[in-house]
Amino acid sequence: MTTQRVILTYKEYEALPADGRRYEIHEGELSVTPAPSPRHQRISRNLFRILDAHIKAREIGEVLYAPLDVILSETSIVQPDIVYLDPTRLTAVSHRGVEGPPTLAVEILSPATTLIDRSTKHQLYARHGVPFFWLVDPEGRTVDVFALGPQGYSLALRAFGTEPVSPPPFPDLAFVPASLWP
């Protein structure tokens, strides 16, 4: 007896229950993780505030936070912790979420999502053309900034400590990584 792989699409995704879990579909396969911890949410809030103030002051697009569907394809729907859309990508926002790749996807690692964020989502974002991907590591107190090139992502910056950095795609951000940690 052979088993066939079931490929889920956005239609099946829409029918999933609103039960506090985070549902995503990675290349047709369902991924379920628990809701983020308060620590995770505080880090997300701190980073969102920094990015939102910077983006609003310069009128350079929009930053949004989870839960928000980013529909990379009909079989790849993710919920990054934070997404940034530059002005050329603002039309990607629809009633369903963000349709297509944002300019930046940010994932904040937690015990339940570390492998998914570092491997599966890293590959998905590259495959679907997300220009910038940040991995925020609360344990290591680092922010790894990846830039998409012809061969996939390369590490553009590892940010940590109290010295201001300007991570891509924000050349004039002057962001202090230590300000994220509650």
mmCIF file of C-alpha atoms in Angstrom:
data_model
loop_
_atom_site.group_PDB
_atom_site.id
_atom_site.type_symbol
_atom_site.label_atom_id
_atom_site.label_comp_id
_atom_site.label_asym_id
_atom_site.label_seq_id
_atom_site.Cartn_x
_atom_site.Cartn_y
_atom_site.Cartn_z
ATOM 1 C CA MET A 1 0.000 0.000 0.000
ATOM 2 C CA THR A 2 1.402 3.355 -1.005
ATOM 3 C CA THR A 3 0.615 6.623 0.647
ATOM 4 C CA GLN A 4 0.230 9.803 -1.298
ATOM 5 C CA ARG A 5 1.360 13.125 0.053
ATOM 6 C CA VAL A 6 -1.531 15.526 0.541
ATOM 7 C CA ILE A 7 -0.735 19.012 -0.751
ATOM 8 C CA LEU A 8 -2.608 21.699 1.140
ATOM 9 C CA THR A 9 -3.487 25.040 -0.442
ATOM 10 C CA TYR A 10 -4.713 28.398 0.770
ATOM 11 C CA LYS A 11 -8.293 27.099 0.558
ATOM 12 C CA GLU A 12 -7.606 24.412 3.192
ATOM 13 C CA TYR A 13 -5.551 26.885 5.202
ATOM 14 C CA GLU A 14 -8.544 29.249 5.463
ATOM 15 C CA ALA A 15 -10.598 26.434 7.014
ATOM 16 C CA LEU A 16 -8.166 25.796 9.894
ATOM 17 C CA PRO A 17 -9.492 26.622 13.380
ATOM 18 C CA ALA A 18 -8.720 29.842 15.253
ATOM 19 C CA ASP A 19 -7.456 28.021 18.344
ATOM 20 C CA GLY A 20 -4.397 30.021 19.430
ATOM 21 C CA ARG A 21 -1.917 27.929 17.466
ATOM 22 C CA ARG A 22 0.105 29.271 14.573
ATOM 23 C CA TYR A 23 -0.696 27.473 11.371
ATOM 24 C CA GLU A 24 1.444 27.768 8.268
ATOM 25 C CA ILE A 25 1.758 25.797 5.063
ATOM 26 C CA HIS A 26 5.282 25.110 3.815
ATOM 27 C CA GLU A 27 5.253 23.848 0.211
ATOM 28 C CA GLY A 28 1.884 22.177 0.811
ATOM 29 C CA GLU A 29 2.673 20.691 4.234
ATOM 30 C CA LEU A 30 0.961 21.878 7.403
ATOM 31 C CA SER A 31 3.153 23.317 10.163
ATOM 32 C CA VAL A 32 1.627 23.925 13.598
ATOM 33 C CA THR A 33 3.414 25.697 16.447
ATOM 34 C CA PRO A 34 2.217 27.039 19.793
ATOM 35 C CA ALA A 35 1.503 30.715 20.303
ATOM 36 C CA PRO A 36 4.610 32.807 21.065
ATOM 37 C CA SER A 37 5.738 33.385 24.655
ATOM 38 C CA PRO A 38 5.467 36.773 26.384
ATOM 39 C CA ARG A 39 9.261 37.203 26.034
ATOM 40 C CA HIS A 40 9.018 36.587 22.297
ATOM 41 C CA GLN A 41 6.192 39.108 22.015
ATOM 42 C CA ARG A 42 8.109 41.757 23.955
ATOM 43 C CA ILE A 43 11.071 41.393 21.599
ATOM 44 C CA SER A 44 8.698 41.573 18.629
ATOM 45 C CA ARG A 45 7.067 44.705 20.067
ATOM 46 C CA ASN A 46 10.423 46.382 20.681
ATOM 47 C CA LEU A 47 11.644 45.681 17.140
ATOM 48 C CA PHE A 48 8.322 46.697 15.605
ATOM 49 C CA ARG A 49 8.419 50.054 17.417
ATOM 50 C CA ILE A 50 11.955 50.763 16.186
ATOM 51 C CA LEU A 51 11.165 49.842 12.584
ATOM 52 C CA ASP A 52 7.753 51.519 12.532
ATOM 53 C CA ALA A 53 9.128 54.849 13.790
ATOM 54 C CA HIS A 54 11.955 54.738 11.235
ATOM 55 C CA ILE A 55 9.706 53.807 8.312
ATOM 56 C CA LYS A 56 6.979 56.321 9.179
ATOM 57 C CA ALA A 57 9.466 59.176 9.642
ATOM 58 C CA ARG A 58 10.941 58.554 6.202
ATOM 59 C CA GLU A 59 7.706 57.499 4.486
ATOM 60 C CA ILE A 60 9.424 54.460 3.001
ATOM 61 C CA GLY A 61 6.655 51.873 3.095
ATOM 62 C CA GLU A 62 4.923 49.934 5.830
ATOM 63 C CA VAL A 63 5.823 47.487 8.598
ATOM 64 C CA LEU A 64 3.287 44.905 9.823
ATOM 65 C CA TYR A 65 3.392 42.241 12.539
ATOM 66 C CA ALA A 66 1.979 38.774 13.187
ATOM 67 C CA PRO A 67 -0.466 37.319 12.972
ATOM 68 C CA LEU A 68 -0.519 38.199 9.286
ATOM 69 C CA ASP A 69 -0.612 35.793 6.372
ATOM 70 C CA VAL A 70 2.149 36.148 3.828
ATOM 71 C CA ILE A 71 1.003 34.167 0.819
ATOM 72 C CA LEU A 72 4.168 33.279 -1.055
ATOM 73 C CA SER A 73 2.201 30.861 -3.249
ATOM 74 C CA GLU A 74 -1.053 28.914 -2.976
ATOM 75 C CA THR A 75 0.899 26.155 -1.177
ATOM 76 C CA SER A 76 3.240 28.309 0.942
ATOM 77 C CA ILE A 77 1.570 30.537 3.517
ATOM 78 C CA VAL A 78 3.671 31.832 6.407
ATOM 79 C CA GLN A 79 3.280 34.214 9.322
ATOM 80 C CA PRO A 80 6.589 36.005 9.902
ATOM 81 C CA ASP A 81 6.820 37.876 13.185
ATOM 82 C CA ILE A 82 7.363 41.154 11.320
ATOM 83 C CA VAL A 83 7.265 42.094 7.636
ATOM 84 C CA TYR A 84 8.372 45.244 5.880
ATOM 85 C CA LEU A 85 7.073 46.353 2.490
ATOM 86 C CA ASP A 86 8.935 49.068 0.620
ATOM 87 C CA PRO A 87 6.794 51.472 -1.459
ATOM 88 C CA THR A 88 7.088 49.291 -4.589
ATOM 89 C CA ARG A 89 5.537 46.324 -2.744
ATOM 90 C CA LEU A 90 2.637 48.042 -0.946
ATOM 91 C CA THR A 91 0.173 46.831 -3.587
ATOM 92 C CA ALA A 92 0.880 43.273 -2.386
ATOM 93 C CA VAL A 93 -1.376 43.920 0.642
ATOM 94 C CA SER A 94 -4.843 42.447 0.074
ATOM 95 C CA HIS A 95 -7.816 41.373 2.154
ATOM 96 C CA ARG A 96 -6.071 37.969 2.589
ATOM 97 C CA GLY A 97 -2.737 39.346 3.777
ATOM 98 C CA VAL A 98 0.464 40.024 1.872
ATOM 99 C CA GLU A 99 0.322 38.357 -1.542
ATOM 100 C CA GLY A 100 3.874 37.662 -2.634
ATOM 101 C CA PRO A 101 7.228 38.363 -1.078
ATOM 102 C CA PRO A 102 7.652 41.270 1.338
ATOM 103 C CA THR A 103 10.868 43.288 1.211
ATOM 104 C CA LEU A 104 11.875 41.929 4.627
ATOM 105 C CA ALA A 105 10.695 38.985 6.725
ATOM 106 C CA VAL A 106 11.718 38.836 10.390
ATOM 107 C CA GLU A 107 11.587 35.664 12.458
ATOM 108 C CA ILE A 108 12.204 35.688 16.202
ATOM 109 C CA LEU A 109 13.485 32.314 17.327
ATOM 110 C CA SER A 110 11.732 30.378 20.046
ATOM 111 C CA PRO A 111 12.255 26.774 21.192
ATOM 112 C CA ALA A 112 9.315 25.515 19.107
ATOM 113 C CA THR A 113 10.316 27.343 15.904
ATOM 114 C CA THR A 114 14.134 27.447 15.775
ATOM 115 C CA LEU A 115 14.557 24.580 13.290
ATOM 116 C CA ILE A 116 11.666 25.770 11.125
ATOM 117 C CA ASP A 117 12.939 29.378 11.079
ATOM 118 C CA ARG A 118 16.603 28.514 10.468
ATOM 119 C CA SER A 119 15.965 25.894 7.800
ATOM 120 C CA THR A 120 12.492 25.588 6.292
ATOM 121 C CA LYS A 121 11.541 29.262 6.296
ATOM 122 C CA HIS A 122 15.061 30.360 5.366
ATOM 123 C CA GLN A 123 14.739 28.211 2.214
ATOM 124 C CA LEU A 124 11.132 29.248 1.517
ATOM 125 C CA TYR A 125 11.924 32.949 1.718
ATOM 126 C CA ALA A 126 14.895 32.550 -0.622
ATOM 127 C CA ARG A 127 12.932 30.407 -3.099
ATOM 128 C CA HIS A 128 10.105 32.949 -3.225
ATOM 129 C CA GLY A 129 12.358 35.992 -3.609
ATOM 130 C CA VAL A 130 12.182 37.768 -0.233
ATOM 131 C CA PRO A 131 15.142 40.196 -0.597
ATOM 132 C CA PHE A 132 15.988 40.410 3.120
ATOM 133 C CA PHE A 133 15.513 37.990 6.005
ATOM 134 C CA TRP A 134 16.373 38.658 9.658
ATOM 135 C CA LEU A 135 16.703 35.971 12.321
ATOM 136 C CA VAL A 136 16.450 37.368 15.838
ATOM 137 C CA ASP A 137 17.978 35.047 18.449
ATOM 138 C CA PRO A 138 16.899 35.929 22.009
ATOM 139 C CA GLU A 139 19.253 33.352 23.558
ATOM 140 C CA GLY A 140 22.310 34.548 21.657
ATOM 141 C CA ARG A 141 21.102 38.160 21.719
ATOM 142 C CA THR A 142 21.938 38.508 18.040
ATOM 143 C CA VAL A 143 20.212 39.602 14.871
ATOM 144 C CA ASP A 144 21.431 37.813 11.750
ATOM 145 C CA VAL A 145 20.685 39.818 8.617
ATOM 146 C CA PHE A 146 20.582 37.908 5.327
ATOM 147 C CA ALA A 147 20.532 39.410 1.841
ATOM 148 C CA LEU A 148 19.287 37.449 -1.164
ATOM 149 C CA GLY A 149 21.721 36.956 -4.021
ATOM 150 C CA PRO A 150 21.941 34.661 -7.048
ATOM 151 C CA GLN A 151 23.077 31.712 -4.881
ATOM 152 C CA GLY A 152 20.486 32.286 -2.112
ATOM 153 C CA TYR A 153 20.955 34.118 1.160
ATOM 154 C CA SER A 154 24.292 35.302 2.454
ATOM 155 C CA LEU A 155 24.922 36.727 5.896
ATOM 156 C CA ALA A 156 25.182 40.501 5.444
ATOM 157 C CA LEU A 157 25.496 41.356 9.146
ATOM 158 C CA ARG A 158 25.454 39.773 12.595
ATOM 159 C CA ALA A 159 24.277 42.506 14.962
ATOM 160 C CA PHE A 160 24.708 42.390 18.746
ATOM 161 C CA GLY A 161 25.597 44.587 21.693
ATOM 162 C CA THR A 162 25.165 48.290 22.276
ATOM 163 C CA GLU A 163 26.779 49.734 19.152
ATOM 164 C CA PRO A 164 24.272 51.078 16.584
ATOM 165 C CA VAL A 165 24.086 49.218 13.275
ATOM 166 C CA SER A 166 22.320 49.924 9.994
ATOM 167 C CA PRO A 167 21.069 46.543 8.797
ATOM 168 C CA PRO A 168 19.855 46.150 5.225
ATOM 169 C CA PRO A 169 17.436 47.262 3.868
ATOM 170 C CA PHE A 170 17.725 50.327 6.145
ATOM 171 C CA PRO A 171 21.051 52.122 5.505
ATOM 172 C CA ASP A 172 20.298 54.932 7.972
ATOM 173 C CA LEU A 173 18.470 53.082 10.763
ATOM 174 C CA ALA A 174 21.142 53.263 13.563
ATOM 175 C CA PHE A 175 19.516 50.451 15.501
ATOM 176 C CA VAL A 176 20.976 49.180 18.818
ATOM 177 C CA PRO A 177 20.495 45.386 19.047
ATOM 178 C CA ALA A 178 20.616 45.384 22.870
ATOM 179 C CA SER A 179 17.460 47.517 22.879
ATOM 180 C CA LEU A 180 15.421 44.472 21.828
ATOM 181 C CA TRP A 181 15.933 42.325 24.888
ATOM 182 C CA PRO A 182 13.394 42.780 27.694
#
